Each structure stands twice: as C-alpha cells, then as structure tokens.
C-alpha cells in the first residue's frame, strides 16, 4: 500500500509515527501546508510535500502515487476559527479532491477523520451510526457537509471515522483542566463528553486502512463521561479545589453518549477504554 496522510497535526503525526514503527515497508507521503515543517516530518516518510488541500495542483501531487489517503486536516493555528474558516478547510478541500478523482485512478481508499459533533445534542441519550446526524448550524454542520460530499463518491472505498475528543501526550487532560480549580461555572456539569486517546485514534485509522472499512464508524472510548465527573476527578487527582457549579444546565446542552459497537464489531480493541485507565489524566503517566 502507498499511503498519503493529508494534514499531519496532532493525529496525522501520531499515525505517521505508528506506521513507521509497525509498517516500515509502507510507502508513506506526508503533507504540511508550511515549508517550516518539512524538516520535522521528513524522517517519518518517503516523501513530504507542501500541500494545501484546497490547491488542486498541490493535492494532485500529494496523492498521485498513493492507493490510500487519510485526511486528518483541521483549521490552522491555535485560535478558534469561525464557520467560514472551517468550511474553507474541510468543504473546499473535499471539493478539490472530488474534482481530481478522474486523474487519480489508483487512489482506491479514502479515510476521513470527522467528529462526533455531527450528532449534535441528544439530550444525554445514546447515539450510534444509525442515528440521524443533527448538528445544528455551525462547525458540526460543516463537518456533516464534508461527510456528505465524501459519501457521494461511489467508485472508491470511503470510510468516515467520527472521532471523540482527542487527548494524550501533549494534550493531557490534567493540564487542560487545571485552570478550572476553584472557579465558578454556569450549569451543573451534567453534559456528556466522549473521549478518545490519540493512540486509539491512530490505531483505528490503521485498522480502517488494513481492514478496508467502508462507511461511518464512531471511534470513541467505552465510557462517555459527564463534564463534572471528568473535571472533578482530574482536580481531585491533582489535589486542587473543585469547581463550583452554579445551577442548572441550559436546555439542549446535555450532550450525547456515543456508542462504539460498530468499532468493536469491526474487531478494534481499545487500548484506553476510558479516561481513568493508565493515568491518562496525568502527563507523567501517559505511556
Ligand atoms: N482534535 C480533536 O479533539 C478532534 C476531535 C474530533 C475529530 N477530530 C478530527 O481530526 C482532525 C485532526 O485533528 P488534529 O487534532 O490532529 O488537528 P490539528 O492538530 O489541528 O492538525 C490539523 C493539520 O491539518 C493541516 N491543515 C490545515 N489546513 C489544511 C489544508 N487546507 N490542507 C491540508 N492540510 C491542512 C495542518 O497542517 P500544517 O500545520 O502542517 O500546515 C494541521 O497541522 C480534525 O480536524 C477533526 O476532523 C479531532
């Protein structure tokens, strides 16, 4: 298999590192939008290319030699981007990909890392891949539109992984939540969140490529967790003051609990079935 990973940020990089260790025979192409990152990525791959996926010439060049492509792209920079920025990154990139497909006869497999945010709020209920996605307007809506574009490709194997929120080395939960110690927060923290260790995100991507998965697959750990439990456990472990929840959550903010039954049926075994395992809250304990 020849593989291109389009977008080597947190997850794309984790996948590249995993494949380099486990599949040294794979011919790997990595992309970045900036020449400054070429040096960082070069040791991990056979080819590293500057590629903005909205640029047809650059995307064609990045995919030309590959039979498989993983799209792990996301808006650039640390700032939150607005819906238009999101749309440009995702929808424009996939429109560009679609326009190029006739020139990419060897590209048989396309995997895209979408997000569970496409489900919108389910009032704390369980959702699976059969549940209609109702993200409402905004970022989730853009991701759903991106999914729909890719799902319309009929002559390639397309797999859409709906990921939970990523954490792991470099994005440790304790460090991210520590700023909440002792603060007052609106609501009661009852909303559910769904998490995924980056090692499992990369593992599921490898499994999707190997197993030639098709269609939508939720990729989350086994245990959705209420925000107050997530924050409470983390602050307690760090010996910090708890959050003061001030009242009731707004209607429509209870979140959703994502089922990963299909992921299991496809044979994937989670390394980190919940956020409590193997010290994932703590940087020093992350393997
Ligand atoms: N992070 C999460 O918690 C989470 C949760 C659910 C789903 N996901 C999905 O997983 C994706 C990857 O997440 P991540 O955390 O790894 O994101 P990330 O760290 O922000 O990395 C995204 C990478 O995409 C590249 N990129 C940006 N615009 C591009 C464009 N127009 N063309 C090609 N590449 C472009 C950038 O590469 P350069 O910087 O090298 O230019 C950036 O490093 C997300 O976008 C989302 O779809 C993530």
mmCIF file of C-alpha atoms and ligand atoms in Angstrom:
data_model
loop_
_atom_site.group_PDB
_atom_site.id
_atom_site.type_symbol
_atom_site.label_atom_id
_atom_site.label_comp_id
_atom_site.label_asym_id
_atom_site.label_seq_id
_atom_site.Cartn_x
_atom_site.Cartn_y
_atom_site.Cartn_z
ATOM 1 C CA UNK A 1 0.000 0.000 0.000
ATOM 2 C CA UNK A 2 1.133 3.549 -0.764
ATOM 3 C CA UNK A 3 -0.433 6.000 1.667
ATOM 4 C CA UNK A 4 -0.704 9.772 1.847
ATOM 5 C CA UNK A 5 -1.638 11.439 5.130
ATOM 6 C CA UNK A 6 -3.078 14.853 4.328
ATOM 7 C CA UNK A 7 -2.687 17.018 7.426
ATOM 8 C CA UNK A 8 -0.033 15.958 9.921
ATOM 9 C CA UNK A 9 -1.040 17.795 13.068
ATOM 10 C CA UNK A 10 -1.644 16.014 16.356
ATOM 11 C CA UNK A 11 -3.360 12.949 14.919
ATOM 12 C CA UNK A 12 -1.693 12.767 11.496
ATOM 13 C CA UNK A 13 1.691 12.825 13.186
ATOM 14 C CA UNK A 14 0.667 10.105 15.666
ATOM 15 C CA UNK A 15 -0.482 7.943 12.752
ATOM 16 C CA UNK A 16 2.740 8.531 10.829
ATOM 17 C CA UNK A 17 4.840 7.613 13.870
ATOM 18 C CA UNK A 18 2.781 4.491 14.468
ATOM 19 C CA UNK A 19 3.067 3.350 10.859
ATOM 20 C CA UNK A 20 6.782 3.998 10.727
ATOM 21 C CA UNK A 21 7.257 1.668 13.699
ATOM 22 C CA UNK A 22 4.788 -1.004 12.704
ATOM 23 C CA UNK A 23 4.779 -0.878 8.912
ATOM 24 C CA UNK A 24 8.245 0.161 7.750
ATOM 25 C CA UNK A 25 7.591 -1.292 4.289
ATOM 26 C CA UNK A 26 4.703 1.145 3.671
ATOM 27 C CA UNK A 27 5.481 3.934 1.203
ATOM 28 C CA UNK A 28 4.290 6.979 3.067
ATOM 29 C CA UNK A 29 3.714 10.544 1.897
ATOM 30 C CA UNK A 30 3.019 13.239 4.476
ATOM 31 C CA UNK A 31 1.756 16.746 3.815
ATOM 32 C CA UNK A 32 2.086 20.085 5.538
ATOM 33 C CA UNK A 33 0.916 23.499 4.445
ATOM 34 C CA UNK A 34 4.147 25.150 5.561
ATOM 35 C CA UNK A 35 7.715 24.534 4.407
ATOM 36 C CA UNK A 36 8.887 25.119 8.008
ATOM 37 C CA UNK A 37 7.565 21.671 8.985
ATOM 38 C CA UNK A 38 9.274 19.735 6.184
ATOM 39 C CA UNK A 39 12.326 19.062 8.339
ATOM 40 C CA UNK A 40 10.225 17.764 11.263
ATOM 41 C CA UNK A 41 8.219 15.390 9.059
ATOM 42 C CA UNK A 42 10.964 14.158 6.704
ATOM 43 C CA UNK A 43 12.372 11.409 8.972
ATOM 44 C CA UNK A 44 8.923 9.814 9.175
ATOM 45 C CA UNK A 45 8.158 9.319 5.498
ATOM 46 C CA UNK A 46 9.375 8.580 1.998
ATOM 47 C CA UNK A 47 8.012 11.895 0.743
ATOM 48 C CA UNK A 48 6.929 15.076 2.472
ATOM 49 C CA UNK A 49 5.072 17.631 0.424
ATOM 50 C CA UNK A 50 3.844 21.122 0.954
ATOM 51 C CA UNK A 51 0.152 20.815 0.223
ATOM 52 C CA UNK A 52 -2.845 22.955 0.906
ATOM 53 C CA UNK A 53 -5.658 20.530 0.110
ATOM 54 C CA UNK A 54 -7.699 23.326 -1.441
ATOM 55 C CA UNK A 55 -4.988 23.763 -4.099
ATOM 56 C CA UNK A 56 -5.621 21.298 -6.952
ATOM 57 C CA UNK A 57 -2.038 21.109 -8.193
ATOM 58 C CA UNK A 58 -0.620 20.520 -4.719
ATOM 59 C CA UNK A 59 -3.252 17.963 -3.761
ATOM 60 C CA UNK A 60 -2.834 16.079 -7.033
ATOM 61 C CA UNK A 61 0.898 15.932 -6.476
ATOM 62 C CA UNK A 62 0.446 14.655 -2.920
ATOM 63 C CA UNK A 63 -1.970 11.892 -3.928
ATOM 64 C CA UNK A 64 -0.637 10.907 -7.343
ATOM 65 C CA UNK A 65 1.429 7.926 -6.157
ATOM 66 C CA UNK A 66 -0.914 6.655 -3.477
ATOM 67 C CA UNK A 67 -3.529 3.929 -3.355
ATOM 68 C CA UNK A 68 -4.858 5.203 0.001
ATOM 69 C CA UNK A 69 -5.293 8.595 1.594
ATOM 70 C CA UNK A 70 -6.113 9.638 5.146
ATOM 71 C CA UNK A 71 -7.465 13.159 5.595
ATOM 72 C CA UNK A 72 -6.588 14.373 9.102
ATOM 73 C CA UNK A 73 -6.766 18.043 8.384
ATOM 74 C CA UNK A 74 -8.086 20.793 10.588
ATOM 75 C CA UNK A 75 -8.091 24.588 10.626
ATOM 76 C CA UNK A 76 -4.669 26.020 11.226
ATOM 77 C CA UNK A 77 -3.497 27.914 14.259
ATOM 78 C CA UNK A 78 -4.488 27.837 17.906
ATOM 79 C CA UNK A 79 -7.321 30.340 17.563
ATOM 80 C CA UNK A 80 -10.876 29.117 17.271
ATOM 81 C CA UNK A 81 -11.923 29.621 13.663
ATOM 82 C CA UNK A 82 -15.366 30.707 12.564
ATOM 83 C CA UNK A 83 -17.678 28.619 10.422
ATOM 84 C CA UNK A 84 -16.286 30.095 7.202
ATOM 85 C CA UNK A 85 -12.761 29.116 8.202
ATOM 86 C CA UNK A 86 -13.990 25.633 8.944
ATOM 87 C CA UNK A 87 -15.820 25.462 5.651
ATOM 88 C CA UNK A 88 -12.735 26.528 3.740
ATOM 89 C CA UNK A 89 -10.566 23.863 5.383
ATOM 90 C CA UNK A 90 -12.942 20.937 5.035
ATOM 91 C CA UNK A 91 -15.535 21.547 2.317
ATOM 92 C CA UNK A 92 -13.193 23.295 -0.110
ATOM 93 C CA UNK A 93 -10.571 20.566 0.351
ATOM 94 C CA UNK A 94 -13.046 17.792 -0.371
ATOM 95 C CA UNK A 95 -14.500 19.624 -3.358
ATOM 96 C CA UNK A 96 -10.950 19.861 -4.617
ATOM 97 C CA UNK A 97 -10.388 16.137 -4.010
ATOM 98 C CA UNK A 98 -13.552 15.264 -5.901
ATOM 99 C CA UNK A 99 -12.543 17.364 -8.886
ATOM 100 C CA UNK A 100 -9.247 15.452 -9.024
ATOM 101 C CA UNK A 101 -10.562 11.901 -8.751
ATOM 102 C CA UNK A 102 -10.656 11.290 -12.524
ATOM 103 C CA UNK A 103 -6.904 11.972 -12.524
ATOM 104 C CA UNK A 104 -6.331 9.625 -9.576
ATOM 105 C CA UNK A 105 -7.384 6.176 -10.815
ATOM 106 C CA UNK A 106 -5.020 4.416 -8.406
ATOM 107 C CA UNK A 107 -6.462 6.071 -5.318
ATOM 108 C CA UNK A 108 -8.771 3.318 -4.120
ATOM 109 C CA UNK A 109 -9.283 4.156 -0.465
ATOM 110 C CA UNK A 110 -10.164 7.433 1.290
ATOM 111 C CA UNK A 111 -10.400 7.730 5.070
ATOM 112 C CA UNK A 112 -11.537 10.942 6.734
ATOM 113 C CA UNK A 113 -11.410 11.788 10.430
ATOM 114 C CA UNK A 114 -14.700 13.522 11.131
ATOM 115 C CA UNK A 115 -16.101 14.226 14.575
ATOM 116 C CA UNK A 116 -18.907 13.032 16.844
ATOM 117 C CA UNK A 117 -20.008 16.666 16.952
ATOM 118 C CA UNK A 118 -22.088 15.902 13.842
ATOM 119 C CA UNK A 119 -24.635 14.222 16.118
ATOM 120 C CA UNK A 120 -25.489 17.483 17.868
ATOM 121 C CA UNK A 121 -27.202 17.363 21.245
ATOM 122 C CA UNK A 122 -29.151 14.174 22.018
ATOM 123 C CA UNK A 123 -30.275 15.228 25.498
ATOM 124 C CA UNK A 124 -27.768 12.890 27.055
ATOM 125 C CA UNK A 125 -29.108 9.877 25.124
ATOM 126 C CA UNK A 126 -27.136 7.199 23.313
ATOM 127 C CA UNK A 127 -26.448 7.589 19.598
ATOM 128 C CA UNK A 128 -24.907 5.258 17.038
ATOM 129 C CA UNK A 129 -24.108 5.388 13.337
ATOM 130 C CA UNK A 130 -27.782 4.821 12.501
ATOM 131 C CA UNK A 131 -28.876 7.908 14.445
ATOM 132 C CA UNK A 132 -29.575 10.806 12.067
ATOM 133 C CA UNK A 133 -26.883 13.463 12.420
ATOM 134 C CA UNK A 134 -28.407 16.769 13.506
ATOM 135 C CA UNK A 135 -25.543 19.069 14.346
ATOM 136 C CA UNK A 136 -27.444 22.339 14.066
ATOM 137 C CA UNK A 137 -25.791 25.316 12.441
ATOM 138 C CA UNK A 138 -22.071 25.904 12.807
ATOM 139 C CA UNK A 139 -18.950 23.774 12.877
ATOM 140 C CA UNK A 140 -20.723 20.419 13.169
ATOM 141 C CA UNK A 141 -22.831 21.331 10.173
ATOM 142 C CA UNK A 142 -19.698 21.914 8.097
ATOM 143 C CA UNK A 143 -18.277 18.547 9.132
ATOM 144 C CA UNK A 144 -21.523 16.845 8.168
ATOM 145 C CA UNK A 145 -21.462 18.575 4.785
ATOM 146 C CA UNK A 146 -17.907 17.292 4.339
ATOM 147 C CA UNK A 147 -19.012 13.772 5.203
ATOM 148 C CA UNK A 148 -21.857 14.007 2.716
ATOM 149 C CA UNK A 149 -19.502 15.106 -0.058
ATOM 150 C CA UNK A 150 -17.247 12.113 0.552
ATOM 151 C CA UNK A 151 -20.155 9.702 0.944
ATOM 152 C CA UNK A 152 -21.218 10.670 -2.565
ATOM 153 C CA UNK A 153 -18.063 9.131 -4.035
ATOM 154 C CA UNK A 154 -19.226 5.797 -5.376
ATOM 155 C CA UNK A 155 -16.177 4.373 -7.152
ATOM 156 C CA UNK A 156 -13.717 4.369 -4.207
ATOM 157 C CA UNK A 157 -13.754 2.836 -0.731
ATOM 158 C CA UNK A 158 -14.687 5.708 1.567
ATOM 159 C CA UNK A 159 -14.563 5.430 5.345
ATOM 160 C CA UNK A 160 -15.566 8.185 7.745
ATOM 161 C CA UNK A 161 -14.343 7.870 11.313
ATOM 162 C CA UNK A 162 -16.311 10.023 13.742
ATOM 163 C CA UNK A 163 -13.810 10.683 16.485
ATOM 164 C CA UNK A 164 -14.351 11.649 20.086
ATOM 165 C CA UNK A 165 -12.357 14.468 21.641
ATOM 166 C CA UNK A 166 -8.658 13.646 21.481
ATOM 167 C CA UNK A 167 -6.303 13.576 24.423
ATOM 168 C CA UNK A 168 -2.938 12.013 25.082
ATOM 169 C CA UNK A 169 0.697 13.010 25.189
ATOM 170 C CA UNK A 170 0.943 16.730 24.566
ATOM 171 C CA UNK A 171 -2.794 17.181 25.158
ATOM 172 C CA UNK A 172 -3.069 15.820 28.702
ATOM 173 C CA UNK A 173 -6.411 16.302 30.376
ATOM 174 C CA UNK A 174 -4.957 17.300 33.736
ATOM 175 C CA UNK A 175 -3.034 20.150 32.217
ATOM 176 C CA UNK A 176 -6.060 21.292 30.209
ATOM 177 C CA UNK A 177 -8.451 21.157 33.164
ATOM 178 C CA UNK A 178 -6.242 22.526 35.902
ATOM 179 C CA UNK A 179 -7.310 26.127 35.185
ATOM 180 C CA UNK A 180 -10.811 25.240 36.408
ATOM 181 C CA UNK A 181 -9.646 24.693 40.007
ATOM 182 C CA UNK A 182 -11.853 26.591 42.421
ATOM 183 C CA UNK A 183 -13.700 28.571 39.758
ATOM 184 C CA UNK A 184 -17.444 29.126 39.443
ATOM 185 C CA UNK A 185 -19.035 27.668 36.327
ATOM 186 C CA UNK A 186 -22.556 28.062 34.961
ATOM 187 C CA UNK A 187 -24.764 24.971 34.839
ATOM 188 C CA UNK A 188 -24.282 21.734 36.736
ATOM 189 C CA UNK A 189 -21.731 19.990 34.513
ATOM 190 C CA UNK A 190 -24.128 17.168 33.671
ATOM 191 C CA UNK A 191 -23.443 17.214 29.939
ATOM 192 C CA UNK A 192 -21.712 14.166 28.483
ATOM 193 C CA UNK A 193 -18.452 14.226 26.602
ATOM 194 C CA UNK A 194 -16.877 11.398 24.622
ATOM 195 C CA UNK A 195 -13.117 10.963 24.591
ATOM 196 C CA UNK A 196 -10.530 9.095 22.596
ATOM 197 C CA UNK A 197 -6.866 8.594 23.316
ATOM 198 C CA UNK A 198 -4.751 9.637 20.355
ATOM 199 C CA UNK A 199 -3.135 6.164 20.332
ATOM 200 C CA UNK A 200 -6.575 4.648 19.739
ATOM 201 C CA UNK A 201 -7.364 7.213 17.063
ATOM 202 C CA UNK A 202 -4.178 6.251 15.230
ATOM 203 C CA UNK A 203 -4.848 2.566 15.911
ATOM 204 C CA UNK A 204 -8.350 2.773 14.474
ATOM 205 C CA UNK A 205 -7.023 4.579 11.400
ATOM 206 C CA UNK A 206 -4.510 1.798 10.800
ATOM 207 C CA UNK A 207 -7.253 -0.804 11.291
ATOM 208 C CA UNK A 208 -9.536 1.042 8.874
ATOM 209 C CA UNK A 209 -6.811 1.026 6.232
ATOM 210 C CA UNK A 210 -5.894 -2.623 6.776
ATOM 211 C CA UNK A 211 -9.473 -3.821 7.045
ATOM 212 C CA UNK A 212 -10.688 -1.644 4.161
ATOM 213 C CA UNK A 213 -13.536 -0.346 6.284
ATOM 214 C CA UNK A 214 -16.382 1.374 4.458
ATOM 215 C CA UNK A 215 -18.971 3.834 5.730
ATOM 216 C CA UNK A 216 -19.301 5.630 9.045
ATOM 217 C CA UNK A 217 -17.668 4.309 12.233
ATOM 218 C CA UNK A 218 -17.802 6.003 15.633
ATOM 219 C CA UNK A 219 -14.385 5.968 17.265
ATOM 220 C CA UNK A 220 -14.726 6.813 20.961
ATOM 221 C CA UNK A 221 -13.780 5.071 24.175
ATOM 222 C CA UNK A 222 -16.244 2.896 26.100
ATOM 223 C CA UNK A 223 -17.357 5.390 28.724
ATOM 224 C CA UNK A 224 -18.941 8.738 27.957
ATOM 225 C CA UNK A 225 -18.324 10.925 30.967
ATOM 226 C CA UNK A 226 -20.208 13.862 32.455
ATOM 227 C CA UNK A 227 -18.238 17.081 32.430
ATOM 228 C CA UNK A 228 -18.450 17.422 36.213
ATOM 229 C CA UNK A 229 -17.056 13.911 36.690
ATOM 230 C CA UNK A 230 -14.244 14.489 34.218
ATOM 231 C CA UNK A 231 -13.247 17.780 35.809
ATOM 232 C CA UNK A 232 -13.896 16.609 39.386
ATOM 233 C CA UNK A 233 -11.700 13.510 39.074
ATOM 234 C CA UNK A 234 -8.905 15.422 37.426
ATOM 235 C CA UNK A 235 -8.844 18.220 40.003
ATOM 236 C CA UNK A 236 -9.025 15.710 42.841
ATOM 237 C CA UNK A 237 -6.092 13.745 41.435
ATOM 238 C CA UNK A 238 -4.112 16.936 41.240
ATOM 239 C CA UNK A 239 -5.020 17.942 44.790
ATOM 240 C CA UNK A 240 -6.789 21.065 43.519
ATOM 241 C CA UNK A 241 -10.018 22.770 44.622
ATOM 242 C CA UNK A 242 -13.227 21.564 42.947
ATOM 243 C CA UNK A 243 -15.337 23.573 40.511
ATOM 244 C CA UNK A 244 -18.385 25.360 41.962
ATOM 245 C CA UNK A 245 -21.258 24.533 39.621
ATOM 246 C CA UNK A 246 -23.780 27.338 39.876
ATOM 247 C CA UNK A 247 -27.072 25.865 38.781
ATOM 248 C CA UNK A 248 -28.900 24.027 36.056
ATOM 249 C CA UNK A 249 -27.622 23.376 32.553
ATOM 250 C CA UNK A 250 -29.291 25.137 29.659
ATOM 251 C CA UNK A 251 -31.816 23.030 27.741
ATOM 252 C CA UNK A 252 -30.164 21.396 24.733
ATOM 253 C CA UNK A 253 -26.742 21.112 26.371
ATOM 254 C CA UNK A 254 -26.912 17.607 27.835
ATOM 255 C CA UNK A 255 -24.667 16.253 25.091
ATOM 256 C CA UNK A 256 -24.815 12.691 23.832
ATOM 257 C CA UNK A 257 -23.336 9.319 24.621
ATOM 258 C CA UNK A 258 -21.696 7.774 21.594
ATOM 259 C CA UNK A 259 -21.863 4.031 21.049
ATOM 260 C CA UNK A 260 -18.777 2.315 19.658
ATOM 261 C CA UNK A 261 -20.449 -1.032 18.946
ATOM 262 C CA UNK A 262 -19.568 -0.960 15.249
ATOM 263 C CA UNK A 263 -15.920 -0.245 16.060
ATOM 264 C CA UNK A 264 -15.879 -3.348 18.249
ATOM 265 C CA UNK A 265 -17.695 -5.410 15.626
ATOM 266 C CA UNK A 266 -15.005 -4.469 13.149
ATOM 267 C CA UNK A 267 -12.526 -6.037 15.532
ATOM 268 C CA UNK A 268 -10.838 -2.988 17.031
ATOM 269 C CA UNK A 269 -9.719 -3.358 20.652
ATOM 270 C CA UNK A 270 -9.294 -0.095 22.524
ATOM 271 C CA UNK A 271 -6.000 0.450 24.305
ATOM 272 C CA UNK A 272 -7.651 3.075 26.508
ATOM 273 C CA UNK A 273 -11.309 2.098 27.119
ATOM 274 C CA UNK A 274 -11.862 5.013 29.484
ATOM 275 C CA UNK A 275 -10.099 8.158 30.601
ATOM 276 C CA UNK A 276 -9.255 6.673 34.007
ATOM 277 C CA UNK A 277 -7.086 3.919 32.619
ATOM 278 C CA UNK A 278 -3.316 4.053 32.715
ATOM 279 C CA UNK A 279 -3.200 7.514 34.154
ATOM 280 C CA UNK A 280 -4.378 9.360 31.100
ATOM 281 C CA UNK A 281 -5.122 12.419 33.155
ATOM 282 C CA UNK A 282 -1.508 12.828 34.012
ATOM 283 C CA UNK A 283 1.318 13.729 31.667
ATOM 284 C CA UNK A 284 3.843 11.717 33.629
ATOM 285 C CA UNK A 285 1.745 8.563 33.464
ATOM 286 C CA UNK A 286 0.894 8.685 29.787
ATOM 287 C CA UNK A 287 2.745 5.785 28.088
HETATM 288 N N1 LIG B 1 -8.573 17.162 17.994
HETATM 289 C C1 LIG B 1 -9.726 16.634 18.379
HETATM 290 O O1 LIG B 1 -10.079 16.593 19.586
HETATM 291 C C2 LIG B 1 -10.648 16.031 17.341
HETATM 292 C C3 LIG B 1 -11.909 15.568 17.746
HETATM 293 C C4 LIG B 1 -12.766 15.023 16.802
HETATM 294 C C5 LIG B 1 -12.367 14.964 15.470
HETATM 295 N N2 LIG B 1 -11.157 15.405 15.088
HETATM 296 C C6 LIG B 1 -10.804 15.339 13.659
HETATM 297 O O2 LIG B 1 -9.438 15.056 13.462
HETATM 298 C C7 LIG B 1 -8.849 16.090 12.660
HETATM 299 C C8 LIG B 1 -7.400 16.232 13.055
HETATM 300 O O3 LIG B 1 -7.319 16.662 14.395
HETATM 301 P P1 LIG B 1 -5.941 17.185 14.995
HETATM 302 O O4 LIG B 1 -6.183 17.435 16.435
HETATM 303 O O5 LIG B 1 -4.826 16.274 14.580
HETATM 304 O O6 LIG B 1 -5.808 18.587 14.219
HETATM 305 P P2 LIG B 1 -4.553 19.556 14.175
HETATM 306 O O7 LIG B 1 -3.529 19.170 15.203
HETATM 307 O O8 LIG B 1 -5.062 20.939 14.189
HETATM 308 O O9 LIG B 1 -3.886 19.244 12.754
HETATM 309 C C9 LIG B 1 -4.521 19.538 11.566
HETATM 310 C C10 LIG B 1 -3.485 19.730 10.478
HETATM 311 O O10 LIG B 1 -4.171 19.981 9.253
HETATM 312 C C11 LIG B 1 -3.286 20.656 8.397
HETATM 313 N N3 LIG B 1 -4.073 21.547 7.534
HETATM 314 C C12 LIG B 1 -4.773 22.651 7.885
HETATM 315 N N4 LIG B 1 -5.366 23.187 6.811
HETATM 316 C C13 LIG B 1 -5.038 22.399 5.768
HETATM 317 C C14 LIG B 1 -5.325 22.430 4.383
HETATM 318 N N5 LIG B 1 -6.089 23.383 3.841
HETATM 319 N N6 LIG B 1 -4.792 21.469 3.611
HETATM 320 C C15 LIG B 1 -4.012 20.484 4.127
HETATM 321 N N7 LIG B 1 -3.706 20.406 5.427
HETATM 322 C C16 LIG B 1 -4.212 21.351 6.233
HETATM 323 C C17 LIG B 1 -2.320 21.456 9.276
HETATM 324 O O11 LIG B 1 -1.025 21.101 8.848
HETATM 325 P P3 LIG B 1 0.276 22.081 8.930
HETATM 326 O O12 LIG B 1 0.182 22.747 10.278
HETATM 327 O O13 LIG B 1 1.418 21.172 8.805
HETATM 328 O O14 LIG B 1 0.161 23.027 7.845
HETATM 329 C C18 LIG B 1 -2.614 20.948 10.685
HETATM 330 O O15 LIG B 1 -1.429 20.587 11.361
HETATM 331 C C19 LIG B 1 -9.733 17.317 12.940
HETATM 332 O O16 LIG B 1 -9.699 18.297 12.034
HETATM 333 C C20 LIG B 1 -11.106 16.679 13.008
HETATM 334 O O17 LIG B 1 -11.620 16.496 11.721
HETATM 335 C C21 LIG B 1 -10.274 15.937 16.004
#
